[in-house]
Coordinates of C-alpha atoms and ligand atoms in Angstrom, one line a residue:
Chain A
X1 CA 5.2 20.3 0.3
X2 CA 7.2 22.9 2.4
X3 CA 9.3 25.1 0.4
X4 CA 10.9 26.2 3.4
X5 CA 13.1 23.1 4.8
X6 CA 13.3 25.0 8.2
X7 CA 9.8 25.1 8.4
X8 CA 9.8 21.4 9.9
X9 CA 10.6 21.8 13.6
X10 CA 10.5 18.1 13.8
X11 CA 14.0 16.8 13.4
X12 CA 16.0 15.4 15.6
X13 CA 13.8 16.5 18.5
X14 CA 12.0 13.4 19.2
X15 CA 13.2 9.2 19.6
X16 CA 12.0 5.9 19.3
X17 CA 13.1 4.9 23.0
X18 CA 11.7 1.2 23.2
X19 CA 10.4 -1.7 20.8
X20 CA 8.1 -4.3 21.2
X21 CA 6.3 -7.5 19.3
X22 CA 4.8 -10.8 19.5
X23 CA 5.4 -13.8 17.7
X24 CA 4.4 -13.8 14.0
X25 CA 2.6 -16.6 13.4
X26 CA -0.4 -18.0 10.7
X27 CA -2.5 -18.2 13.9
X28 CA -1.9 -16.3 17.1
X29 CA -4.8 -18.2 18.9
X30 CA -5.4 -15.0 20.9
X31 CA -7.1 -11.8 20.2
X32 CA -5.9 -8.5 18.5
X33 CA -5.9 -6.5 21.4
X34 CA -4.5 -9.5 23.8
X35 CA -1.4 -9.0 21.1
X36 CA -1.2 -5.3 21.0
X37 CA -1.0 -5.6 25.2
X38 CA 1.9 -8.0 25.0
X39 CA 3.8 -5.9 22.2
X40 CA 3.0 -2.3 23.7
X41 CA 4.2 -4.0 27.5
X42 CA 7.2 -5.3 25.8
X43 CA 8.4 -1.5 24.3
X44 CA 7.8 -0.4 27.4
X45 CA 10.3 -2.6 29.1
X46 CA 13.0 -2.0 26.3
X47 CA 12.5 1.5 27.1
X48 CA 12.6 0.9 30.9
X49 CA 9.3 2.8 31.0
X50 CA 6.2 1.7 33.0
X51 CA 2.4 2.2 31.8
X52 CA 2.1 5.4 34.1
X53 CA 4.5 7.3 32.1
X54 CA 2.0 7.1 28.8
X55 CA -0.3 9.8 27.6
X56 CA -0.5 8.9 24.5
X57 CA -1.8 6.3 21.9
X58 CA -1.6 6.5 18.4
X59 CA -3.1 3.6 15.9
X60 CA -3.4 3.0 12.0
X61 CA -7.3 3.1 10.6
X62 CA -7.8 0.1 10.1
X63 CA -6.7 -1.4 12.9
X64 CA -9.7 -2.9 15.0
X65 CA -7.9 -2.2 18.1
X66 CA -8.9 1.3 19.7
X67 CA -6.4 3.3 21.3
X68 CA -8.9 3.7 24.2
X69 CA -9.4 -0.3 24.6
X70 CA -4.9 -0.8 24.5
X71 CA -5.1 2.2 27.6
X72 CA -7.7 -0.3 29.5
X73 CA -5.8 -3.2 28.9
X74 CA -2.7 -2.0 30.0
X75 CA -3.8 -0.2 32.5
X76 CA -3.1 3.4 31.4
X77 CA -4.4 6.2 33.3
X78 CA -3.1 9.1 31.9
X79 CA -4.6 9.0 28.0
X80 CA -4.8 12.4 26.9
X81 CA -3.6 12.0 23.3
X82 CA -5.0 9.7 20.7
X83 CA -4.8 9.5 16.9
X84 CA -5.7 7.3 14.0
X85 CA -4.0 7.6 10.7
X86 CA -3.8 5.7 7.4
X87 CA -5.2 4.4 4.9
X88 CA -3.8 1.3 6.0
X89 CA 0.1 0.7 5.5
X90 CA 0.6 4.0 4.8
X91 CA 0.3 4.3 8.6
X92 CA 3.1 3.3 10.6
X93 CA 5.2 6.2 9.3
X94 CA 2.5 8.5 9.5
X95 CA 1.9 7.8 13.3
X96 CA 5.7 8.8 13.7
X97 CA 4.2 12.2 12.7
X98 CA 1.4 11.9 14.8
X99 CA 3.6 11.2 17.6
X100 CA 6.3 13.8 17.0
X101 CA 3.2 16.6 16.5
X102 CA 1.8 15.4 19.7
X103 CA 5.2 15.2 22.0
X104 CA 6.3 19.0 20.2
X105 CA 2.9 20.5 21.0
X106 CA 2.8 19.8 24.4
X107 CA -0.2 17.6 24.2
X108 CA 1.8 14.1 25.3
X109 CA 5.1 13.0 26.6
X110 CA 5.2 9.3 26.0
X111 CA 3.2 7.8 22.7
X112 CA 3.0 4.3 22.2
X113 CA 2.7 3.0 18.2
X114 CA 1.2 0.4 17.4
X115 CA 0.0 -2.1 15.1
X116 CA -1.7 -5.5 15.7
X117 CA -3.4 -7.6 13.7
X118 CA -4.4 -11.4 13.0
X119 CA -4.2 -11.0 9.1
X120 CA -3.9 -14.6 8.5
X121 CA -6.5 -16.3 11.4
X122 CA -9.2 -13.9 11.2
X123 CA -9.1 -10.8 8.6
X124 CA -7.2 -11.3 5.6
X125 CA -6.4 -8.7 3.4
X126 CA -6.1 -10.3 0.3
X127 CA -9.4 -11.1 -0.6
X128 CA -9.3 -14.6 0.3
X129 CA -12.2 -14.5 2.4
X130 CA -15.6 -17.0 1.9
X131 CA -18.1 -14.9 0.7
X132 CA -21.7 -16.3 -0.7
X133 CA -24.5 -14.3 -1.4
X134 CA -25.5 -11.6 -3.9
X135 CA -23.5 -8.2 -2.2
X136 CA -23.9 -4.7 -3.4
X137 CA -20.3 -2.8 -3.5
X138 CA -18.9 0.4 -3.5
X139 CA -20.5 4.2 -3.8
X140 CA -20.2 6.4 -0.5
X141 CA -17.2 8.2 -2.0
X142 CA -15.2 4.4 -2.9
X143 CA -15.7 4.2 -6.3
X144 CA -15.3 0.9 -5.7
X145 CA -18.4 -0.1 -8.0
X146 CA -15.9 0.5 -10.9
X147 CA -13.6 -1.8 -9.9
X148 CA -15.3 -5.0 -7.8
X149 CA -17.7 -6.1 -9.8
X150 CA -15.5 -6.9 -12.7
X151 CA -13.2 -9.0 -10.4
X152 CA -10.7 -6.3 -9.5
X153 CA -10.4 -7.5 -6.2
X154 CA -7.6 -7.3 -4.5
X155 CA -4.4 -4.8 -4.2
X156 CA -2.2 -7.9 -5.7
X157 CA -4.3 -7.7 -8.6
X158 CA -3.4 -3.5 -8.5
X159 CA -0.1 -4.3 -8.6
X160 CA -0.3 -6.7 -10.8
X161 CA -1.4 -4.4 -13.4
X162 CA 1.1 -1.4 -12.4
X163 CA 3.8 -4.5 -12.2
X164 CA 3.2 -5.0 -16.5
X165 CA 2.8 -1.4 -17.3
X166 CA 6.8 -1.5 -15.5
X167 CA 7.3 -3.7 -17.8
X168 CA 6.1 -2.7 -20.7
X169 CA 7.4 0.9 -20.6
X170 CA 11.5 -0.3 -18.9
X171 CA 11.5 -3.6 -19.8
X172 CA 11.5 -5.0 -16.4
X173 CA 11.9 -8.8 -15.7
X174 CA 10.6 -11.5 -13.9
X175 CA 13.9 -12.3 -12.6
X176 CA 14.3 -8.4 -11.5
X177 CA 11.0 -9.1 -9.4
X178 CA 12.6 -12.3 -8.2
X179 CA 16.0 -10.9 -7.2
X180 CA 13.9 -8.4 -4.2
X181 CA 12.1 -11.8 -3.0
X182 CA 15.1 -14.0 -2.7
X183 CA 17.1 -11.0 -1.0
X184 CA 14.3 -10.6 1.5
X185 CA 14.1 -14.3 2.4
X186 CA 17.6 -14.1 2.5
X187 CA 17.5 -11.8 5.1
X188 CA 14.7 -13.7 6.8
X189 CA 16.6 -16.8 6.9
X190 CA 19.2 -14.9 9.3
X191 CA 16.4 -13.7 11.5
X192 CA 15.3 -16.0 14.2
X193 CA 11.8 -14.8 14.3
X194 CA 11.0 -14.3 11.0
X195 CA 8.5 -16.5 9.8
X196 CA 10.2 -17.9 6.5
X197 CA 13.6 -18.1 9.1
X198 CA 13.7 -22.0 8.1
X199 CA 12.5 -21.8 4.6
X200 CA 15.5 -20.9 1.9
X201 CA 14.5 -19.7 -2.0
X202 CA 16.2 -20.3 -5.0
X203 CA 15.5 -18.0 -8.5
X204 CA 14.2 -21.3 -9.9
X205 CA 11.6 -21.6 -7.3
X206 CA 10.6 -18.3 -7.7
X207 CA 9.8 -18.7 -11.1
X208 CA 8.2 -22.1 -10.8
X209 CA 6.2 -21.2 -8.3
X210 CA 2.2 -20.7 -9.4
X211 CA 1.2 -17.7 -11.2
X212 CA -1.8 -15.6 -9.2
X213 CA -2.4 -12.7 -11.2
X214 CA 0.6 -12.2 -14.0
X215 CA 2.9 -11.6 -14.1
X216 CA 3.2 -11.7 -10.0
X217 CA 3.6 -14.6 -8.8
X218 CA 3.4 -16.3 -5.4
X219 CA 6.6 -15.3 -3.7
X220 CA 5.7 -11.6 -5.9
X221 CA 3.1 -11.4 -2.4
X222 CA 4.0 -10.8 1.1
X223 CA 3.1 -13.2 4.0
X224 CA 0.2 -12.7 5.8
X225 CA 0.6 -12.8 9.5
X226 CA -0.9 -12.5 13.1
X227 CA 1.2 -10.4 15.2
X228 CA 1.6 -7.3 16.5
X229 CA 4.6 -4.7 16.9
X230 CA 4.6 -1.5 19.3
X231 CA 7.1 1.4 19.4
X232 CA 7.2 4.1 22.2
X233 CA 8.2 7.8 21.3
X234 CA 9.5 10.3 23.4
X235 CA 11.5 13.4 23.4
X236 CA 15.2 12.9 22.4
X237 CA 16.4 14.5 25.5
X238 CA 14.6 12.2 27.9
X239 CA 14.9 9.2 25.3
X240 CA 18.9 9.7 26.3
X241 CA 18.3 8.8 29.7
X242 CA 16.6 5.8 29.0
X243 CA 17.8 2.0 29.3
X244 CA 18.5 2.1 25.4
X245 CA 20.9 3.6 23.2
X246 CA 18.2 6.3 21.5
X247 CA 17.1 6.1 17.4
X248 CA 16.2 10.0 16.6
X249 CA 13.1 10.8 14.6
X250 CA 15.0 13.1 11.8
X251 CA 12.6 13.6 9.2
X252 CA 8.8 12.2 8.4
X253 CA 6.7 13.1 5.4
X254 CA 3.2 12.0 3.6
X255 CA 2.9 12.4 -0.3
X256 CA 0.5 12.3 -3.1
X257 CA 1.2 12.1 -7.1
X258 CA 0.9 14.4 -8.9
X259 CA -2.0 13.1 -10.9
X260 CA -4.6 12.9 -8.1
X261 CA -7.4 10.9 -8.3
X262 CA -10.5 10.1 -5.9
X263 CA -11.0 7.0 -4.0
X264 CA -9.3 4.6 -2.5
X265 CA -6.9 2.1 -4.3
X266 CA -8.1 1.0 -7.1
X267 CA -8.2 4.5 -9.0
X268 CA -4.4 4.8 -9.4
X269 CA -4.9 2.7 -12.7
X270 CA -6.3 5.9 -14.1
X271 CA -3.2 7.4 -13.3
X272 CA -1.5 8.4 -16.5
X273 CA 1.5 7.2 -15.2
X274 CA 0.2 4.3 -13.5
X275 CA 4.2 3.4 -11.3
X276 CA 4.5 6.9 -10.4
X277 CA 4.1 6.6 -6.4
X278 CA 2.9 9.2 -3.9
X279 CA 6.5 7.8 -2.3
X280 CA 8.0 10.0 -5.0
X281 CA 6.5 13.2 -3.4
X282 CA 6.9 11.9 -0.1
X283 CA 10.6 11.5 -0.6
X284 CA 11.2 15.4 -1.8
X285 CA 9.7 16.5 1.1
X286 CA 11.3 13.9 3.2
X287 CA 14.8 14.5 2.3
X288 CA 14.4 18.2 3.3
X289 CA 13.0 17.6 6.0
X290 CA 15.4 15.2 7.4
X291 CA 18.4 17.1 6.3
X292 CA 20.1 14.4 4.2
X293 CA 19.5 12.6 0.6
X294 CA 19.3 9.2 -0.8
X295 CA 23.0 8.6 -0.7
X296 CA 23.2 9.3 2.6
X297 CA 21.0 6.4 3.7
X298 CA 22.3 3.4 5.0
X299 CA 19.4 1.1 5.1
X300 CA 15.8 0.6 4.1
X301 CA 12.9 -0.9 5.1
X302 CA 10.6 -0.5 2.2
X303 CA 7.0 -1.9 2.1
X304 CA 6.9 -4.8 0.4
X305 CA 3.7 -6.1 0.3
X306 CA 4.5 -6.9 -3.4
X307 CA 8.1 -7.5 -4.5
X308 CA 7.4 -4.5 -7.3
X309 CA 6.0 -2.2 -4.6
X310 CA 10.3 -2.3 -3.5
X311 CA 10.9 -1.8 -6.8
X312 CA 8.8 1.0 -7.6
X313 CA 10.0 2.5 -4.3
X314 CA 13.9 2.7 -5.2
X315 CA 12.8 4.5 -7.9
X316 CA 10.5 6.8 -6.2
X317 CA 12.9 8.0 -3.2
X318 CA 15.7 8.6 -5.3
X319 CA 18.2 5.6 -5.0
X320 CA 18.1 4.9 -8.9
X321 CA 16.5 6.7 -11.9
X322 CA 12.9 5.8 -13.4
X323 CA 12.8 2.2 -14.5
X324 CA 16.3 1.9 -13.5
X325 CA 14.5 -0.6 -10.1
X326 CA 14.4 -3.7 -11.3
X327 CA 18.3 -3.6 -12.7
X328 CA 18.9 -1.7 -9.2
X329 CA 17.5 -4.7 -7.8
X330 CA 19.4 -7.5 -9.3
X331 CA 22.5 -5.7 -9.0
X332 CA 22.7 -7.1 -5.5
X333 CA 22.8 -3.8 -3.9
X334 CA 19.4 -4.5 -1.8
X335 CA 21.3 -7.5 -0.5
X336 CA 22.7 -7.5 3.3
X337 CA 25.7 -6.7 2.1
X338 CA 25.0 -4.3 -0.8
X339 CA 25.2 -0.6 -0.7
X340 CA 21.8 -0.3 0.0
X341 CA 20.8 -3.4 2.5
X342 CA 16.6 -3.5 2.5
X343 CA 14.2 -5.1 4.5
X344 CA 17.0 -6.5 6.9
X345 CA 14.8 -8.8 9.1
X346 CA 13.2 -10.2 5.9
X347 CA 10.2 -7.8 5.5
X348 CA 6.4 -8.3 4.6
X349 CA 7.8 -10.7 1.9
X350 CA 9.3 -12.8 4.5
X351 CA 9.8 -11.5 8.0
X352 CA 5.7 -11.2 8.7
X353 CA 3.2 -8.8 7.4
X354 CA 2.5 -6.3 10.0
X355 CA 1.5 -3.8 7.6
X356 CA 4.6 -1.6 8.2
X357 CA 5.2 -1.6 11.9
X358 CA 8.0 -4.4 11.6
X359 CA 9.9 -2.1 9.5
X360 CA 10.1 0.5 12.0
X361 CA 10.9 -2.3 15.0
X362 CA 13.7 -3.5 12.3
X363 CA 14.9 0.1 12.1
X364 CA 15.1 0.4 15.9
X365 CA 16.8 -2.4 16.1
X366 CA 19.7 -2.2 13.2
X367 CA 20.5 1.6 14.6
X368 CA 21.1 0.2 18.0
X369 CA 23.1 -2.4 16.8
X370 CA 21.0 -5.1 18.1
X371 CA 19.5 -6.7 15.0
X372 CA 19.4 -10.6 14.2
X373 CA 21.4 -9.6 10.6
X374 CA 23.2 -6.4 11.9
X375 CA 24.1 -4.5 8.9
X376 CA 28.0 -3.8 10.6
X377 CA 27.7 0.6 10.7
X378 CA 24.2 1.3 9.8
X379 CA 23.9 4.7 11.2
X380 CA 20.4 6.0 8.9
X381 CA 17.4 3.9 7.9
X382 CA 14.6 5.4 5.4
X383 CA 11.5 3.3 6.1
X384 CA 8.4 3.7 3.7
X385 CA 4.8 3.0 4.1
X386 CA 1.7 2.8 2.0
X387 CA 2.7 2.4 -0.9
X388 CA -0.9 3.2 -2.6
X389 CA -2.6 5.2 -2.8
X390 CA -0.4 7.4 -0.8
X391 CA 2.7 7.8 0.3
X392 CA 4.6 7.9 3.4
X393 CA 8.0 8.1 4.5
X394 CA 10.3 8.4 7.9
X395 CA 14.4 8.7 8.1
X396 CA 15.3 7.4 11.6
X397 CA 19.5 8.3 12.7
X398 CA 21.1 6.8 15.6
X399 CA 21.9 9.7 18.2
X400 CA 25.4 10.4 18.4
Chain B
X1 CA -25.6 -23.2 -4.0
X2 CA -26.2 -20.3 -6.3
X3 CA -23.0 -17.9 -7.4
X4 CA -24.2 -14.5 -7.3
X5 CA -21.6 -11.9 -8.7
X6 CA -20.9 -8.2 -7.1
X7 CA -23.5 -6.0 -8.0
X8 CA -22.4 -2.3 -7.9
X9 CA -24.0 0.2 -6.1
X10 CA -25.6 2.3 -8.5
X11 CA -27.1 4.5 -6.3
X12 CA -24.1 6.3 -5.5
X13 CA -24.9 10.1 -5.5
X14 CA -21.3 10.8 -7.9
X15 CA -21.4 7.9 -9.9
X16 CA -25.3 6.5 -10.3
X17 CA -25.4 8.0 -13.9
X18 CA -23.0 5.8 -15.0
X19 CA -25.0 2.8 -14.8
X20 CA -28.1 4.3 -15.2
X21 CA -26.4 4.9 -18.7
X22 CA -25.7 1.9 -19.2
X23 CA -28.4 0.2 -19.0
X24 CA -29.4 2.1 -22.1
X25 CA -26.6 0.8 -23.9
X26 CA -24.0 4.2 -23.2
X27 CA -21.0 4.6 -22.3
X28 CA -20.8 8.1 -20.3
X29 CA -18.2 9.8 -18.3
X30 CA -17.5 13.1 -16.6
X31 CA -16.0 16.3 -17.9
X32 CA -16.1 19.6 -16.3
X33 CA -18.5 22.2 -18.5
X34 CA -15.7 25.5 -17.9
X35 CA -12.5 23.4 -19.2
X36 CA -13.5 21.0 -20.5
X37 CA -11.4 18.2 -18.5
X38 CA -12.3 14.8 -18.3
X39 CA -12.8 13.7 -14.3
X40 CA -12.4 10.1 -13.9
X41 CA -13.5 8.8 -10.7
X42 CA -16.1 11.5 -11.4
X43 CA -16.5 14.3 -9.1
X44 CA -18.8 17.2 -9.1
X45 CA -16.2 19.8 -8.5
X46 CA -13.6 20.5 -11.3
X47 CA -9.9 20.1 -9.3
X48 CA -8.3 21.6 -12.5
X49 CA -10.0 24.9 -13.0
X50 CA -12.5 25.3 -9.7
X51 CA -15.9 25.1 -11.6
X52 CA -18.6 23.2 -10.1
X53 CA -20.0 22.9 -13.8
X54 CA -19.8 19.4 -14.5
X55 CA -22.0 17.1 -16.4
X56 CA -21.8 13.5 -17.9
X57 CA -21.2 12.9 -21.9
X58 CA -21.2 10.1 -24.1
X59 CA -18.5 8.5 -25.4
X60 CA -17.9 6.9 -28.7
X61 CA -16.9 3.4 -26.8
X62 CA -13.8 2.6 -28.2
X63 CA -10.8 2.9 -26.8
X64 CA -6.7 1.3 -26.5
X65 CA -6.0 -1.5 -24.1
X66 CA -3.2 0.2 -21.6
X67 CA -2.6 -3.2 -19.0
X68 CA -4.0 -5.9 -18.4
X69 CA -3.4 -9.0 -15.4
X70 CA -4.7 -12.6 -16.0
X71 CA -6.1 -13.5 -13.0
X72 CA -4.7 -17.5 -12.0
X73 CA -6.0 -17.6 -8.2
X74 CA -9.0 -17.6 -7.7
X75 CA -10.4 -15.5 -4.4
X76 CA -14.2 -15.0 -4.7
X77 CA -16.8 -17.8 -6.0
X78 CA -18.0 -15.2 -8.4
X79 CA -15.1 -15.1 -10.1
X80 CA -14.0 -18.3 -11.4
X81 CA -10.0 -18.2 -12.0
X82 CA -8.3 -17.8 -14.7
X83 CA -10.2 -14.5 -16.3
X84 CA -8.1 -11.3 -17.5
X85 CA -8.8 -7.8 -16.1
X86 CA -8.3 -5.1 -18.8
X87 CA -7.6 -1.4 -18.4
X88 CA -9.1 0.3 -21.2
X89 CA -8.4 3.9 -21.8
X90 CA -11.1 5.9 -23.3
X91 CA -10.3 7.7 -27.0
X92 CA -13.1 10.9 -26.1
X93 CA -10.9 10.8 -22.9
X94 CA -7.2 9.5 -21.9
X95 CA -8.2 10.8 -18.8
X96 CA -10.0 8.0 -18.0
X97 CA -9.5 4.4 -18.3
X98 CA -12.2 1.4 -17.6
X99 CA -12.1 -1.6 -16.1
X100 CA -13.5 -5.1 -18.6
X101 CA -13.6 -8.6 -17.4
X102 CA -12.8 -11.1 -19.8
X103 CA -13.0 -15.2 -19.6
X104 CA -9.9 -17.0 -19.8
X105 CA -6.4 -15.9 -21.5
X106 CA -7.2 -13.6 -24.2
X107 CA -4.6 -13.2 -26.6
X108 CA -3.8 -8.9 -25.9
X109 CA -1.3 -7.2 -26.8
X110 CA -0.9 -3.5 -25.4
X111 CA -2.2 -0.3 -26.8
X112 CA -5.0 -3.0 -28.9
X113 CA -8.4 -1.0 -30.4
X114 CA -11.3 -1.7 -27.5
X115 CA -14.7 -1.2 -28.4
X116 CA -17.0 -1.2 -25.5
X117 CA -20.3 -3.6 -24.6
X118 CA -23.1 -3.6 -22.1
X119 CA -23.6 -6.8 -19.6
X120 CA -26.9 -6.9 -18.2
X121 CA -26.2 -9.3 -14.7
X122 CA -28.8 -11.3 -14.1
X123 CA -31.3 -9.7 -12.4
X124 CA -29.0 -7.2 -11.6
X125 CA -27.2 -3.7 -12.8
X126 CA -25.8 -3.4 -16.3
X127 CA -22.1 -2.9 -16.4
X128 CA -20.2 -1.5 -19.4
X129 CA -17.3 -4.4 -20.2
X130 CA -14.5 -4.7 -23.2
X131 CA -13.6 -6.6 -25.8
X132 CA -11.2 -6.5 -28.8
X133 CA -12.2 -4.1 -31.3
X134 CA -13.7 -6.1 -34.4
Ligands
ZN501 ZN1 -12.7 22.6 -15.1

């Protein structure tokens, strides 16, 4: 962390000038990169930019799409500037970084972001995949052989575990849990595109739904989706001249716990305090950074690939004390028209899962004033990535 | 069709002791020789006082059950739904907590005595697992 909040020369100085996605859909029927062409040519447009004015592509790890193979297939001949960043959702925030590092440097003038993925047709995430056949796991720095071969499979079945532990230690509910998915389908049900738009949810549904790993339960998990979504970044003083009203990049930071620990996710149940988030970390840095606190956010997109993940989260970034989420939650304030409106399009839970990147088009869109489910004077949005095993954070402001 | 489980890599050049240990019927871990901290996911350089001095000990193999999940949907054939998850933390070592698989719905309740037991996989690794302490 900076002690010096100066140090950051970041804030203000770059935009998010144009948005872009496909549909979200269980199966796209076209290929990753065909969808990350469509989205990145569509942010273009909104920004009333053309593929000759890119130099640079940035990308989360994971993604199978290379920034290399998006320049070919739009045609860009300018690549100077590529990056990948993650682990995962903990990307889409971090390329903001990568972006703003790049434009500030002098090493690019116009990055595309992106994200694209078929995470229902072809990869899915969850574990849900056929597998046969005796496999040997982990090693190579994982330490996955502690975790696989007893059946800890999955990052629902992480969360799972840090979900009880919440529990246990603040007496958090089911119902608490339930109040972040019915305020995200909400949302979702006001949002044209969002793929549970049709598709209302009641508290007793929620809690009749089937039990996967306890005490989450169905609607606990987010959607798993095909689509992709594509931002273009600029500098703020050429983002003004562009076709849209500008969203400034004021503030973007990473963050680990305190209580580090090697590997990837499953580790963080060695954490001695298993809910204590990178987020938390990221937040203290972010809020310097940026310039502004908690109370002086608006909105939030905050990952919810799991309903506690958003819970977890309001703790972690400030917004209500340590176990204080899940009341926080089902005090209504997430809802759209709380004090603290989340996940405005619906999010992973119900928008479409594209690990992050939709929050940041949602952003976009609610600063300009343009969202399905405008939130009526949202003026900053915090959105968060990862949430294990690290952190990462961004606070976008609409230029005055 | 046969079911064959996940067989961990136990030739991992930070972690192959483990289950070389284990299938000798111990329970080891890491701890740093200078300080004498536990490191769990073990790594050869001590993050807490800068030593590389760091060796494996036994443990007693008891230790308190901090969470556990019931697992309800199933998601590899290996795994046949519903089995329980425990975290067990170690009592030589809070520092680091263990992963059991049990069958079914145990009746737990937190913070529990664990004692620890070895599962030889057929024709496979041996993997340190959990179980209520008698
Ligand atoms: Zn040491």
């Amino acid at each position: 962390m900076l002690d010096d909040e100066t140090a950051f020369l970041g804030r203000d100085k770059c935009a998010v000038a144009g948005i872009g996605q496909t549909a979200f859909a269980r199966d796209s029927g076209r290929s990753v990169l065909s969808l990350a062409t469509e989205a990145a040519l569509k942010a273009l447009e909104d920004a009333g930019l053309t593929v000759d004015d890119v130099d640079g592509i940035v990308r989360a790890d994971v993604d199978t799409v290379t920034p290399y193979s998006l320049a070919a297939a739009l045609g860009v001949n300018n690549l100077s500037y590529w990056g990948d960043t993650g682990p995962g959702g903990v990307a889409p925030c971090m390329m903001m970084g990568l972006a703003i590092g790049a434009i500030l440097s002098g090493q690019a003038k116009t990055v595309i972001a992106f994200r694209s993925l078929n995470g229902r047709s072809e990869a899915r995430l969850g574990g849900s995949g056929q597998r046969v056949g005796a496999e040997t796991v982990g090693g190579f720095g994982t330490y996955d052989e502690y975790y696989l071969p007893y059946g800890l499979l999955s990052a629902g079945q992480t969360f799972a575990l840090m979900a009880q532990r919440h529990m246990l230690e603040y007496g958090t509910t089911a119902e608490q849990l339930g109040a972040v998915a019915l305020a995200c389908r909400e949302h979702a049900n006001l949002t044209p595109h969002a793929q549970m738009q049709s598709k209302p949810l009641t508290m007793d549904e929620y809690l009749s739904a089937r039990m996967i790993s306890t005490p989450l339960r169905l609607f606990d998990f987010c959607l798993e989706s095909d689509g992709a979504c594509a931002v273009v970044i600029t500098t703020a003083e050429r983002a003004r001249d562009l076709r849209k009203p500008s969203v400034l990049i004021s503030g973007v930071a990473g963050g680990a716990p305190p209580d580090r620990r090697a590997g990837m996710m499953f580790p963080v149940v060695t954490r001695q305090d298993m809910t204590d988030l990178g987020g938390r970390r990221a937040g203290e840095t972010l809020w310097k950074r940026a310039g502004l606190g908690p109370s002086e956010i608006d909105i939030a997109q905050l990952y919810d690939c799991f309903t506690i993940s958003v819970i977890l989260q309001l703790e972690a970034y400030g917004f209500c004390a340590k176990g204080e989420g899940g009341p926080f939650a089902a005090s209504g304030a997430i809802r759209r028209d709380g004090s603290l409106p989340i996940n405005t399009g619906g999010g992973h839970l119900s928008e479409g899962y594209v690990h992050g990147m939709n929050h940041i088009v949602q952003a976009v869109r609610q600063l300009r004033g343009e969202a399905d489910m405008q939130i009526a004077g949202a003026e900053t949005c915090l959105v968060t990535g990862g949430p294990l095993p690290v952190g990462s954070s961004v606070v976008f402001r609409k230029a005055s | 069709m046969t079911i064959h489980p996940l067989f961990p890599n136990v030739t991992d050049r930070e972690t192959h002791e483990f289950f070389e240990a284990a299938a000798e019927g111990r329970l080891v871990f890491r701890a740093c020789n200078a300080c004498d901290h536990a490191l769990h996911p073990p790594t050869a350089h001590c993050p807490y006082c800068g030593a590389w001095d760091t060796a494996w000990r036994n443990a007693e193999g008891t230790g308190r059950l901090h969470a556990w999940t019931t697992v309800t949907h199933q998601i590899h054939p290996a795994f046949p739904a519903p089995y329980t998850l425990v975290v067990v933390e170690l009592d030589d070592a809070p520092e680091v907590r263990l992963i059991g698989h049990m069958d079914g719905t145990p009746p737990l309740v937190a913070d529990m005595p664990m004692e620890v037991w070895f599962q030889a996989l057929p024709n496979g690794p041996t993997l340190p697992q959990w179980r209520p302490a008698a």
